[in-house]
Amino acid sequence: MAESTHAWDGLLLGATLATLDAQAGYGLIVDGALGWKDGLLTFVGARDALPGTPSTLANEVIEADGLVTPGLVDCHTHVVFAGDRAGEFELRLQGASYEQIARSGGGILSTVYAVRAASEDELMAQSLPRARALRRDGVTTLEIKSGYGLDFANERKMLRVARRIGGELGIDIRTTFLGAHALPPEFAGNADGYIDAVIDWLPRLHAEGLVDAVDAFCEGIGFTPAQTRRVFEAARALGLPVKLHADQLSDLAGAALVAEFGGLSADHIEHTSETGVAAMRDAGTVAVLLPGAFHVLRETKLPPLELLRTHGVPMAVATDCNPGTSPLLSLRQAMQLACTHFKLTPEEALRGTTVHAARALGLQDRGRLRVGLRADFVRWDVGQPAELCYWLGGQLAADVRAAGRSITR
């Protein structure tokens, strides 16, 4: 077969493009044209600005209506786990608090036991449908944390499953080592000893190519700022970026701590002070808002949203998909919850799941529709961007593409 002389692999015509390629506004282009080749965008503009006729420009020409946005980026998830915690959901509705459940042996540790009991293939079989659901609703880049193994073999198993999910679904997976998530039973009363173990595991997991970033749970029912600092110092010695479950239940100055290490993100941050927000601003640390957990836990303490806006701290939005506090399988639904509970505008919510979510993972090659960036995009069966946050549920993604390849299955 003769080699194609077409300049591009594909060209989509007719839809309205929401490029997000400016500091503000959706960057709408009506009757747009989007071209790509070798996984990168080669043209973003109006149809009438094309440098030639479509049939001579691209191998595949697609006429479509609706709205096209960058592919969504879910920058904080715990998608890999075994079992469920529906019983805890029922207990909370009967009045038990998150902390009470955790201290009585439930919470994270109940999932740890389920993960340890599952083989790698069993863990893959249980986790893959959750990641597939996120992809179906527009996610083309997915962060997945460990943290339910809490020993070397099972943390490694979780990270291996996360990598396998990327290969199976054709999306980009970013793995985060969250060994400092909870204290396992074999280290009861010896949190410092457990942190020693976490620090020992980290370079071994990194050497296998299983770790893109390092996280910790800095909280009264998690680990102290001093213990978290030790984990971050170990990450820095390996050149790995850090992020943090920070100030979710109390203000332990976690946001300021992760900012001190130039962290990618501070996540949750319901109790973060203005000092912490200012530290995030100075460090370029992204605030990751997790409205799913806020919703499920029926929290009332809002993140410091106006302080984040005043100080110009970028706000990402993520599902926090996990078995205990945010069993959320739609990033678009997280956008809706962010608008409803946190009063984000639809534009802030969309930027939070594209531009700022990519930044929260340290990725500069996606999150916008711009020539030279990855050809990750979604065509939606809607007429305007606000509809992505307006509709509760439903299947709105008509075509999801990663590096130009359709992954809508």
mmCIF file of C-alpha atoms in Angstrom:
data_model
loop_
_atom_site.group_PDB
_atom_site.id
_atom_site.type_symbol
_atom_site.label_atom_id
_atom_site.label_comp_id
_atom_site.label_asym_id
_atom_site.label_seq_id
_atom_site.Cartn_x
_atom_site.Cartn_y
_atom_site.Cartn_z
ATOM 1 C CA MET A 1 0.000 0.000 0.000
ATOM 2 C CA ALA A 2 1.328 3.411 -0.927
ATOM 3 C CA GLU A 3 2.183 5.736 1.958
ATOM 4 C CA SER A 4 -0.485 8.367 2.613
ATOM 5 C CA THR A 5 0.332 11.899 1.471
ATOM 6 C CA HIS A 6 -2.234 13.457 3.816
ATOM 7 C CA ALA A 7 -0.819 15.866 6.365
ATOM 8 C CA TRP A 8 -3.026 14.749 9.257
ATOM 9 C CA ASP A 9 -4.414 11.515 10.626
ATOM 10 C CA GLY A 10 -7.813 13.004 11.417
ATOM 11 C CA LEU A 11 -9.932 16.139 11.148
ATOM 12 C CA LEU A 12 -13.132 16.867 13.036
ATOM 13 C CA LEU A 13 -15.419 19.534 11.582
ATOM 14 C CA GLY A 14 -18.548 21.397 12.609
ATOM 15 C CA ALA A 15 -18.653 21.146 16.397
ATOM 16 C CA THR A 16 -18.164 24.094 18.725
ATOM 17 C CA LEU A 17 -14.699 23.954 20.282
ATOM 18 C CA ALA A 18 -14.138 24.964 23.911
ATOM 19 C CA THR A 19 -10.377 25.421 23.723
ATOM 20 C CA LEU A 20 -9.796 26.849 27.239
ATOM 21 C CA ASP A 21 -6.642 28.291 25.695
ATOM 22 C CA ALA A 22 -6.666 31.600 27.543
ATOM 23 C CA GLN A 23 -6.579 32.756 31.143
ATOM 24 C CA ALA A 24 -10.351 33.215 31.196
ATOM 25 C CA GLY A 25 -13.361 32.214 29.140
ATOM 26 C CA TYR A 26 -14.169 28.998 27.358
ATOM 27 C CA GLY A 27 -12.336 30.020 24.179
ATOM 28 C CA LEU A 28 -15.306 29.016 22.022
ATOM 29 C CA ILE A 29 -14.893 28.498 18.289
ATOM 30 C CA VAL A 30 -18.189 27.942 16.463
ATOM 31 C CA ASP A 31 -18.129 25.655 13.406
ATOM 32 C CA GLY A 32 -14.684 24.593 14.467
ATOM 33 C CA ALA A 33 -12.015 22.383 12.958
ATOM 34 C CA LEU A 34 -9.713 20.129 14.963
ATOM 35 C CA GLY A 35 -6.858 18.285 13.250
ATOM 36 C CA TRP A 36 -4.385 15.785 14.656
ATOM 37 C CA LYS A 37 -1.430 13.637 13.627
ATOM 38 C CA ASP A 38 0.750 11.188 15.554
ATOM 39 C CA GLY A 39 -1.263 11.823 18.698
ATOM 40 C CA LEU A 40 -0.833 15.595 18.714
ATOM 41 C CA LEU A 41 -3.115 18.441 17.678
ATOM 42 C CA THR A 42 -2.114 19.999 14.367
ATOM 43 C CA PHE A 43 -4.954 22.473 13.839
ATOM 44 C CA VAL A 44 -7.370 24.229 16.199
ATOM 45 C CA GLY A 45 -9.546 26.905 14.662
ATOM 46 C CA ALA A 46 -12.536 27.778 12.557
ATOM 47 C CA ARG A 47 -13.473 25.613 9.576
ATOM 48 C CA ASP A 48 -13.059 28.535 7.182
ATOM 49 C CA ALA A 49 -9.452 29.023 8.378
ATOM 50 C CA LEU A 50 -8.295 25.575 7.219
ATOM 51 C CA PRO A 51 -5.210 25.674 4.978
ATOM 52 C CA GLY A 52 -6.859 23.480 2.340
ATOM 53 C CA THR A 53 -9.849 21.303 1.566
ATOM 54 C CA PRO A 54 -10.605 18.717 4.260
ATOM 55 C CA SER A 55 -10.272 15.716 1.953
ATOM 56 C CA THR A 56 -6.731 16.695 1.045
ATOM 57 C CA LEU A 57 -5.698 17.485 4.594
ATOM 58 C CA ALA A 58 -6.610 14.341 6.535
ATOM 59 C CA ASN A 59 -7.038 10.604 6.164
ATOM 60 C CA GLU A 60 -10.221 10.673 8.256
ATOM 61 C CA VAL A 61 -12.699 13.546 8.128
ATOM 62 C CA ILE A 62 -15.511 13.579 10.696
ATOM 63 C CA GLU A 63 -18.514 15.891 10.421
ATOM 64 C CA ALA A 64 -20.104 16.365 13.824
ATOM 65 C CA ASP A 65 -22.154 18.741 15.907
ATOM 66 C CA GLY A 66 -22.206 19.301 19.660
ATOM 67 C CA LEU A 67 -19.359 20.542 21.831
ATOM 68 C CA VAL A 68 -15.693 19.503 21.926
ATOM 69 C CA THR A 69 -13.565 20.004 25.032
ATOM 70 C CA PRO A 70 -10.126 18.807 26.050
ATOM 71 C CA GLY A 71 -10.127 15.299 27.494
ATOM 72 C CA LEU A 72 -10.966 15.335 31.180
ATOM 73 C CA VAL A 73 -8.240 14.710 33.758
ATOM 74 C CA ASP A 74 -9.213 13.002 37.021
ATOM 75 C CA CYS A 75 -6.279 14.012 39.205
ATOM 76 C CA HIS A 76 -7.212 12.301 42.501
ATOM 77 C CA THR A 77 -8.650 8.772 42.672
ATOM 78 C CA HIS A 78 -8.391 5.546 44.642
ATOM 79 C CA VAL A 79 -9.947 3.486 41.844
ATOM 80 C CA VAL A 80 -7.939 0.333 42.597
ATOM 81 C CA PHE A 81 -9.527 -1.466 45.537
ATOM 82 C CA ALA A 82 -11.409 -4.635 46.437
ATOM 83 C CA GLY A 83 -14.790 -5.030 48.054
ATOM 84 C CA ASP A 84 -17.031 -2.133 49.054
ATOM 85 C CA ARG A 85 -18.068 -0.227 52.161
ATOM 86 C CA ALA A 86 -21.771 0.203 51.585
ATOM 87 C CA GLY A 87 -22.349 -0.843 55.192
ATOM 88 C CA GLU A 88 -20.404 2.175 56.408
ATOM 89 C CA PHE A 89 -22.551 4.407 54.248
ATOM 90 C CA GLU A 90 -25.554 3.062 56.103
ATOM 91 C CA LEU A 91 -23.851 3.569 59.491
ATOM 92 C CA ARG A 92 -23.095 7.203 58.687
ATOM 93 C CA LEU A 93 -26.736 7.763 57.822
ATOM 94 C CA GLN A 94 -27.540 6.391 61.283
ATOM 95 C CA GLY A 95 -25.237 8.942 62.901
ATOM 96 C CA ALA A 96 -21.734 7.431 63.019
ATOM 97 C CA SER A 97 -18.923 9.778 62.025
ATOM 98 C CA TYR A 98 -16.075 9.045 59.613
ATOM 99 C CA GLU A 99 -13.621 9.143 62.520
ATOM 100 C CA GLN A 100 -15.769 6.856 64.714
ATOM 101 C CA ILE A 101 -15.966 4.264 61.934
ATOM 102 C CA ALA A 102 -12.211 4.419 61.355
ATOM 103 C CA ARG A 103 -11.351 4.067 65.050
ATOM 104 C CA SER A 104 -13.686 1.058 65.420
ATOM 105 C CA GLY A 105 -11.791 -0.928 62.790
ATOM 106 C CA GLY A 106 -13.749 0.118 59.744
ATOM 107 C CA GLY A 107 -12.768 2.701 57.198
ATOM 108 C CA ILE A 108 -9.534 2.321 55.301
ATOM 109 C CA LEU A 109 -8.436 -0.826 57.156
ATOM 110 C CA SER A 110 -11.492 -2.792 56.061
ATOM 111 C CA THR A 111 -10.500 -2.134 52.458
ATOM 112 C CA VAL A 112 -6.906 -3.064 53.278
ATOM 113 C CA TYR A 113 -8.024 -6.538 54.359
ATOM 114 C CA ALA A 114 -10.022 -6.951 51.126
ATOM 115 C CA VAL A 115 -7.112 -5.842 48.941
ATOM 116 C CA ARG A 116 -4.675 -8.148 50.713
ATOM 117 C CA ALA A 117 -7.035 -11.083 50.191
ATOM 118 C CA ALA A 118 -7.378 -10.450 46.445
ATOM 119 C CA SER A 119 -4.945 -11.707 43.826
ATOM 120 C CA GLU A 120 -3.587 -9.224 41.309
ATOM 121 C CA ASP A 121 -5.970 -10.533 38.653
ATOM 122 C CA GLU A 122 -8.919 -10.350 41.046
ATOM 123 C CA LEU A 123 -7.997 -6.789 41.969
ATOM 124 C CA MET A 124 -7.750 -5.929 38.279
ATOM 125 C CA ALA A 125 -11.166 -7.477 37.571
ATOM 126 C CA GLN A 126 -12.811 -5.454 40.327
ATOM 127 C CA SER A 127 -11.057 -2.162 39.540
ATOM 128 C CA LEU A 128 -11.226 -2.094 35.744
ATOM 129 C CA PRO A 129 -14.997 -1.422 35.495
ATOM 130 C CA ARG A 130 -14.617 1.679 37.668
ATOM 131 C CA ALA A 131 -11.884 3.090 35.469
ATOM 132 C CA ARG A 132 -13.924 2.187 32.393
ATOM 133 C CA ALA A 133 -16.899 4.148 33.770
ATOM 134 C CA LEU A 134 -14.692 7.213 34.260
ATOM 135 C CA ARG A 135 -13.352 6.906 30.727
ATOM 136 C CA ARG A 136 -16.875 6.559 29.334
ATOM 137 C CA ASP A 137 -17.722 9.924 30.861
ATOM 138 C CA GLY A 138 -14.791 11.732 29.278
ATOM 139 C CA VAL A 139 -11.654 10.944 31.306
ATOM 140 C CA THR A 140 -8.518 10.504 29.198
ATOM 141 C CA THR A 141 -5.924 10.918 32.003
ATOM 142 C CA LEU A 142 -6.446 9.172 35.317
ATOM 143 C CA GLU A 143 -4.453 9.380 38.536
ATOM 144 C CA ILE A 144 -4.609 6.233 40.695
ATOM 145 C CA LYS A 145 -3.220 5.969 44.227
ATOM 146 C CA SER A 146 -2.056 2.980 46.200
ATOM 147 C CA GLY A 147 -2.671 3.023 49.951
ATOM 148 C CA TYR A 148 -4.931 0.033 50.559
ATOM 149 C CA GLY A 149 -2.113 -2.513 50.720
ATOM 150 C CA LEU A 150 0.028 -1.019 53.500
ATOM 151 C CA ASP A 151 2.776 -3.571 53.023
ATOM 152 C CA PHE A 152 5.319 -3.842 50.233
ATOM 153 C CA ALA A 153 3.752 -6.710 48.304
ATOM 154 C CA ASN A 154 0.235 -5.301 48.306
ATOM 155 C CA GLU A 155 1.204 -1.698 47.600
ATOM 156 C CA ARG A 156 3.196 -3.071 44.663
ATOM 157 C CA LYS A 157 0.194 -5.125 43.566
ATOM 158 C CA MET A 158 -2.026 -2.049 43.546
ATOM 159 C CA LEU A 159 0.443 -0.004 41.517
ATOM 160 C CA ARG A 160 0.891 -2.840 39.021
ATOM 161 C CA VAL A 161 -2.890 -3.037 38.558
ATOM 162 C CA ALA A 162 -3.011 0.711 37.994
ATOM 163 C CA ARG A 163 -0.431 0.418 35.211
ATOM 164 C CA ARG A 164 -2.356 -2.507 33.686
ATOM 165 C CA ILE A 165 -5.560 -0.453 33.606
ATOM 166 C CA GLY A 166 -3.859 2.127 31.412
ATOM 167 C CA GLY A 167 -2.802 -0.512 28.920
ATOM 168 C CA GLU A 168 -6.246 -2.092 28.878
ATOM 169 C CA LEU A 169 -8.227 1.141 28.428
ATOM 170 C CA GLY A 170 -5.848 3.159 26.264
ATOM 171 C CA ILE A 171 -5.728 6.091 28.680
ATOM 172 C CA ASP A 172 -2.779 7.694 30.446
ATOM 173 C CA ILE A 173 -2.443 6.516 34.054
ATOM 174 C CA ARG A 174 -0.433 8.461 36.615
ATOM 175 C CA THR A 175 0.423 6.369 39.661
ATOM 176 C CA THR A 176 0.801 7.808 43.147
ATOM 177 C CA PHE A 177 2.388 5.929 46.054
ATOM 178 C CA LEU A 178 0.213 6.504 49.130
ATOM 179 C CA GLY A 179 1.860 4.113 51.538
ATOM 180 C CA ALA A 180 1.342 6.667 54.338
ATOM 181 C CA HIS A 181 -2.439 6.338 54.125
ATOM 182 C CA ALA A 182 -3.230 4.538 57.383
ATOM 183 C CA LEU A 183 -1.461 2.520 60.051
ATOM 184 C CA PRO A 184 -1.695 -1.236 59.333
ATOM 185 C CA PRO A 185 -2.520 -3.590 62.215
ATOM 186 C CA GLU A 186 0.960 -5.106 62.316
ATOM 187 C CA PHE A 187 2.363 -1.642 63.180
ATOM 188 C CA ALA A 188 -0.263 -0.745 65.794
ATOM 189 C CA GLY A 189 1.244 1.767 68.215
ATOM 190 C CA ASN A 190 4.357 2.184 66.071
ATOM 191 C CA ALA A 191 3.601 4.830 63.467
ATOM 192 C CA ASP A 192 7.234 5.953 63.242
ATOM 193 C CA GLY A 193 8.279 2.376 62.537
ATOM 194 C CA TYR A 194 5.702 2.151 59.788
ATOM 195 C CA ILE A 195 6.992 5.366 58.206
ATOM 196 C CA ASP A 196 10.460 3.747 58.237
ATOM 197 C CA ALA A 197 8.969 0.877 56.236
ATOM 198 C CA VAL A 198 7.220 3.209 53.772
ATOM 199 C CA ILE A 199 10.498 5.029 53.174
ATOM 200 C CA ASP A 200 12.209 1.677 52.565
ATOM 201 C CA TRP A 201 9.585 0.570 50.022
ATOM 202 C CA LEU A 202 9.568 3.789 48.025
ATOM 203 C CA PRO A 203 12.897 3.462 46.134
ATOM 204 C CA ARG A 204 12.187 -0.207 45.399
ATOM 205 C CA LEU A 205 8.795 0.607 43.866
ATOM 206 C CA HIS A 206 10.246 3.582 42.013
ATOM 207 C CA ALA A 207 12.994 1.372 40.562
ATOM 208 C CA GLU A 208 10.267 -0.792 39.001
ATOM 209 C CA GLY A 209 8.742 2.241 37.282
ATOM 210 C CA LEU A 210 5.603 2.100 39.414
ATOM 211 C CA VAL A 211 5.649 5.546 41.039
ATOM 212 C CA ASP A 212 4.983 8.913 39.396
ATOM 213 C CA ALA A 213 4.343 10.870 42.616
ATOM 214 C CA VAL A 214 4.116 10.426 46.397
ATOM 215 C CA ASP A 215 1.166 11.257 48.658
ATOM 216 C CA ALA A 216 0.322 10.984 52.364
ATOM 217 C CA PHE A 217 -2.676 11.414 54.675
ATOM 218 C CA CYS A 218 -1.679 14.123 57.148
ATOM 219 C CA GLU A 219 -4.442 14.084 59.746
ATOM 220 C CA GLY A 220 -5.223 13.189 63.352
ATOM 221 C CA ILE A 221 -6.373 9.741 62.230
ATOM 222 C CA GLY A 222 -3.523 9.539 59.715
ATOM 223 C CA PHE A 223 0.051 10.754 60.118
ATOM 224 C CA THR A 224 1.593 13.764 61.798
ATOM 225 C CA PRO A 225 3.242 16.641 59.924
ATOM 226 C CA ALA A 226 6.642 15.397 61.155
ATOM 227 C CA GLN A 227 6.013 11.899 59.806
ATOM 228 C CA THR A 228 4.702 13.332 56.543
ATOM 229 C CA ARG A 229 7.803 15.470 56.230
ATOM 230 C CA ARG A 230 9.970 12.348 56.434
ATOM 231 C CA VAL A 231 8.061 10.756 53.550
ATOM 232 C CA PHE A 232 8.387 13.927 51.484
ATOM 233 C CA GLU A 233 12.121 14.107 52.134
ATOM 234 C CA ALA A 234 12.476 10.539 50.868
ATOM 235 C CA ALA A 235 10.493 11.438 47.751
ATOM 236 C CA ARG A 236 12.620 14.513 47.141
ATOM 237 C CA ALA A 237 15.796 12.417 47.391
ATOM 238 C CA LEU A 238 14.450 10.343 44.472
ATOM 239 C CA GLY A 239 13.338 13.364 42.461
ATOM 240 C CA LEU A 240 9.671 12.444 42.840
ATOM 241 C CA PRO A 241 6.979 15.133 43.138
ATOM 242 C CA VAL A 242 4.679 15.164 46.151
ATOM 243 C CA LYS A 243 1.033 15.905 46.891
ATOM 244 C CA LEU A 244 -0.981 15.651 50.085
ATOM 245 C CA HIS A 245 -4.338 14.795 51.604
ATOM 246 C CA ALA A 246 -4.269 18.044 53.550
ATOM 247 C CA ASP A 247 -6.439 19.697 56.193
ATOM 248 C CA GLN A 248 -9.528 17.621 55.450
ATOM 249 C CA LEU A 249 -10.738 17.125 59.018
ATOM 250 C CA SER A 250 -8.576 19.655 60.882
ATOM 251 C CA ASP A 251 -5.930 22.270 60.186
ATOM 252 C CA LEU A 252 -2.538 20.652 60.709
ATOM 253 C CA ALA A 253 -0.958 23.123 58.255
ATOM 254 C CA GLY A 254 -0.730 20.339 55.700
ATOM 255 C CA ALA A 255 -1.223 22.678 52.745
ATOM 256 C CA ALA A 256 1.703 24.807 53.874
ATOM 257 C CA LEU A 257 3.806 21.671 54.373
ATOM 258 C CA VAL A 258 3.264 20.330 50.885
ATOM 259 C CA ALA A 259 3.830 23.806 49.466
ATOM 260 C CA GLU A 260 7.178 23.933 51.290
ATOM 261 C CA PHE A 261 8.230 20.941 49.185
ATOM 262 C CA GLY A 262 6.977 22.567 45.965
ATOM 263 C CA GLY A 263 4.157 20.050 45.908
ATOM 264 C CA LEU A 264 1.941 19.476 42.915
ATOM 265 C CA SER A 265 -1.274 19.740 44.916
ATOM 266 C CA ALA A 266 -2.958 20.008 48.277
ATOM 267 C CA ASP A 267 -6.166 17.988 48.227
ATOM 268 C CA HIS A 268 -9.388 18.344 50.250
ATOM 269 C CA ILE A 269 -8.199 21.470 52.214
ATOM 270 C CA GLU A 270 -11.554 22.178 53.887
ATOM 271 C CA HIS A 271 -9.742 23.488 56.995
ATOM 272 C CA THR A 272 -6.794 25.219 55.336
ATOM 273 C CA SER A 273 -5.996 28.702 56.706
ATOM 274 C CA GLU A 274 -5.090 31.816 54.735
ATOM 275 C CA THR A 275 -1.450 31.160 55.641
ATOM 276 C CA GLY A 276 -1.715 27.789 53.913
ATOM 277 C CA VAL A 277 -3.420 29.307 50.879
ATOM 278 C CA ALA A 278 -0.690 31.944 50.565
ATOM 279 C CA ALA A 279 1.965 29.231 50.780
ATOM 280 C CA MET A 280 0.229 27.325 47.979
ATOM 281 C CA ARG A 281 0.151 30.469 45.860
ATOM 282 C CA ASP A 282 3.860 31.104 46.359
ATOM 283 C CA ALA A 283 4.777 27.488 45.555
ATOM 284 C CA GLY A 284 2.448 27.113 42.557
ATOM 285 C CA THR A 285 0.633 24.283 44.334
ATOM 286 C CA VAL A 286 -2.813 23.436 42.959
ATOM 287 C CA ALA A 287 -5.846 23.138 45.237
ATOM 288 C CA VAL A 288 -7.697 19.904 44.442
ATOM 289 C CA LEU A 289 -11.360 20.116 45.446
ATOM 290 C CA LEU A 290 -13.113 16.832 46.165
ATOM 291 C CA PRO A 291 -16.856 17.519 46.312
ATOM 292 C CA GLY A 292 -17.767 13.827 46.202
ATOM 293 C CA ALA A 293 -16.354 13.204 49.678
ATOM 294 C CA PHE A 294 -17.855 16.470 50.918
ATOM 295 C CA HIS A 295 -21.228 15.306 49.603
ATOM 296 C CA VAL A 296 -21.130 11.721 50.891
ATOM 297 C CA LEU A 297 -19.842 12.729 54.331
ATOM 298 C CA ARG A 298 -22.423 15.533 54.462
ATOM 299 C CA GLU A 299 -19.723 17.975 55.474
ATOM 300 C CA THR A 300 -20.545 21.602 56.222
ATOM 301 C CA LYS A 301 -17.051 23.127 56.397
ATOM 302 C CA LEU A 302 -16.356 24.506 52.917
ATOM 303 C CA PRO A 303 -12.858 24.805 51.482
ATOM 304 C CA PRO A 304 -11.523 28.397 51.585
ATOM 305 C CA LEU A 305 -12.841 29.141 48.104
ATOM 306 C CA GLU A 306 -12.769 32.929 48.228
ATOM 307 C CA LEU A 307 -9.237 32.875 49.632
ATOM 308 C CA LEU A 308 -8.179 30.588 46.785
ATOM 309 C CA ARG A 309 -9.700 32.993 44.262
ATOM 310 C CA THR A 310 -8.233 36.072 45.963
ATOM 311 C CA HIS A 311 -4.751 34.588 46.050
ATOM 312 C CA GLY A 312 -5.007 33.186 42.523
ATOM 313 C CA VAL A 313 -4.523 29.548 43.499
ATOM 314 C CA PRO A 314 -5.710 27.287 40.647
ATOM 315 C CA MET A 315 -8.555 24.971 41.641
ATOM 316 C CA ALA A 316 -8.781 21.454 40.235
ATOM 317 C CA VAL A 317 -11.784 19.158 40.677
ATOM 318 C CA ALA A 318 -11.539 15.366 41.008
ATOM 319 C CA THR A 319 -13.767 12.419 41.867
ATOM 320 C CA ASP A 320 -11.719 11.051 44.792
ATOM 321 C CA CYS A 321 -13.298 7.748 43.688
ATOM 322 C CA ASN A 322 -12.895 5.452 46.680
ATOM 323 C CA PRO A 323 -14.929 2.796 48.491
ATOM 324 C CA GLY A 324 -15.564 4.674 51.711
ATOM 325 C CA THR A 325 -16.199 8.374 51.260
ATOM 326 C CA SER A 326 -16.616 9.059 47.536
ATOM 327 C CA PRO A 327 -17.925 6.106 45.481
ATOM 328 C CA LEU A 328 -18.178 8.455 42.509
ATOM 329 C CA LEU A 329 -17.793 7.086 38.980
ATOM 330 C CA SER A 330 -18.261 10.275 36.957
ATOM 331 C CA LEU A 331 -15.918 13.250 36.826
ATOM 332 C CA ARG A 332 -18.670 15.235 35.168
ATOM 333 C CA GLN A 333 -20.845 14.547 38.216
ATOM 334 C CA ALA A 334 -17.979 15.830 40.379
ATOM 335 C CA MET A 335 -18.108 19.029 38.318
ATOM 336 C CA GLN A 336 -21.828 19.309 39.031
ATOM 337 C CA LEU A 337 -21.272 18.750 42.760
ATOM 338 C CA ALA A 338 -18.520 21.383 42.774
ATOM 339 C CA CYS A 339 -20.937 23.893 41.293
ATOM 340 C CA THR A 340 -23.742 22.923 43.679
ATOM 341 C CA HIS A 341 -21.805 22.638 46.958
ATOM 342 C CA PHE A 342 -18.849 24.950 46.374
ATOM 343 C CA LYS A 343 -20.551 27.429 44.006
ATOM 344 C CA LEU A 344 -17.912 27.071 41.326
ATOM 345 C CA THR A 345 -18.968 28.466 37.996
ATOM 346 C CA PRO A 346 -19.306 25.944 35.153
ATOM 347 C CA GLU A 347 -16.197 27.476 33.618
ATOM 348 C CA GLU A 348 -14.233 27.008 36.852
ATOM 349 C CA ALA A 349 -15.444 23.413 37.054
ATOM 350 C CA LEU A 350 -14.423 22.654 33.461
ATOM 351 C CA ARG A 351 -11.027 24.295 33.919
ATOM 352 C CA GLY A 352 -10.743 22.329 37.155
ATOM 353 C CA THR A 353 -11.049 19.029 35.299
ATOM 354 C CA THR A 354 -8.816 19.990 32.380
ATOM 355 C CA VAL A 355 -6.267 22.827 32.640
ATOM 356 C CA HIS A 356 -5.782 22.812 36.410
ATOM 357 C CA ALA A 357 -6.175 19.054 36.867
ATOM 358 C CA ALA A 358 -3.365 18.484 34.364
ATOM 359 C CA ARG A 359 -1.221 20.942 36.291
ATOM 360 C CA ALA A 360 -2.030 19.071 39.523
ATOM 361 C CA LEU A 361 -0.326 16.054 37.938
ATOM 362 C CA GLY A 362 2.620 18.079 36.656
ATOM 363 C CA LEU A 363 1.475 17.669 33.034
ATOM 364 C CA GLN A 364 1.862 20.550 30.601
ATOM 365 C CA ASP A 365 0.989 18.686 27.398
ATOM 366 C CA ARG A 366 -2.795 18.410 27.847
ATOM 367 C CA GLY A 367 -5.831 20.148 29.295
ATOM 368 C CA ARG A 368 -6.287 22.642 26.450
ATOM 369 C CA LEU A 369 -7.057 22.462 22.758
ATOM 370 C CA ARG A 370 -3.860 23.952 21.361
ATOM 371 C CA VAL A 371 -1.631 22.982 18.448
ATOM 372 C CA GLY A 372 1.227 20.806 19.683
ATOM 373 C CA LEU A 373 -0.559 19.416 22.730
ATOM 374 C CA ARG A 374 -1.888 15.870 23.038
ATOM 375 C CA ALA A 375 -4.933 15.110 20.911
ATOM 376 C CA ASP A 376 -7.016 14.197 23.965
ATOM 377 C CA PHE A 377 -10.544 15.477 23.464
ATOM 378 C CA VAL A 378 -14.206 14.669 24.012
ATOM 379 C CA ARG A 379 -17.170 15.376 21.777
ATOM 380 C CA TRP A 380 -20.292 15.922 23.861
ATOM 381 C CA ASP A 381 -23.944 15.778 22.857
ATOM 382 C CA VAL A 382 -24.607 19.230 24.310
ATOM 383 C CA GLY A 383 -24.931 22.708 22.863
ATOM 384 C CA GLN A 384 -23.016 24.766 25.426
ATOM 385 C CA PRO A 385 -20.342 24.144 28.081
ATOM 386 C CA ALA A 386 -22.614 24.878 31.058
ATOM 387 C CA GLU A 387 -24.644 21.781 30.191
ATOM 388 C CA LEU A 388 -21.753 19.594 31.352
ATOM 389 C CA CYS A 389 -22.518 20.784 34.897
ATOM 390 C CA TYR A 390 -26.241 21.283 34.407
ATOM 391 C CA TRP A 391 -27.360 17.732 33.660
ATOM 392 C CA LEU A 392 -27.505 15.312 36.588
ATOM 393 C CA GLY A 393 -26.301 11.984 35.237
ATOM 394 C CA GLY A 394 -26.948 10.695 31.751
ATOM 395 C CA GLN A 395 -24.518 9.771 29.005
ATOM 396 C CA LEU A 396 -23.332 12.960 27.308
ATOM 397 C CA ALA A 397 -19.950 11.912 25.889
ATOM 398 C CA ALA A 398 -20.431 10.891 22.259
ATOM 399 C CA ASP A 399 -16.760 10.285 21.402
ATOM 400 C CA VAL A 400 -13.745 10.145 23.721
ATOM 401 C CA ARG A 401 -10.294 10.283 22.131
ATOM 402 C CA ALA A 402 -6.847 9.823 23.619
ATOM 403 C CA ALA A 403 -3.884 10.817 21.439
ATOM 404 C CA GLY A 404 -6.355 10.997 18.548
ATOM 405 C CA ARG A 405 -7.621 7.411 18.927
ATOM 406 C CA SER A 406 -11.259 6.804 19.726
ATOM 407 C CA ILE A 407 -11.532 4.968 23.050
ATOM 408 C CA THR A 408 -15.325 5.164 23.338
ATOM 409 C CA ARG A 409 -16.285 1.613 24.241
#
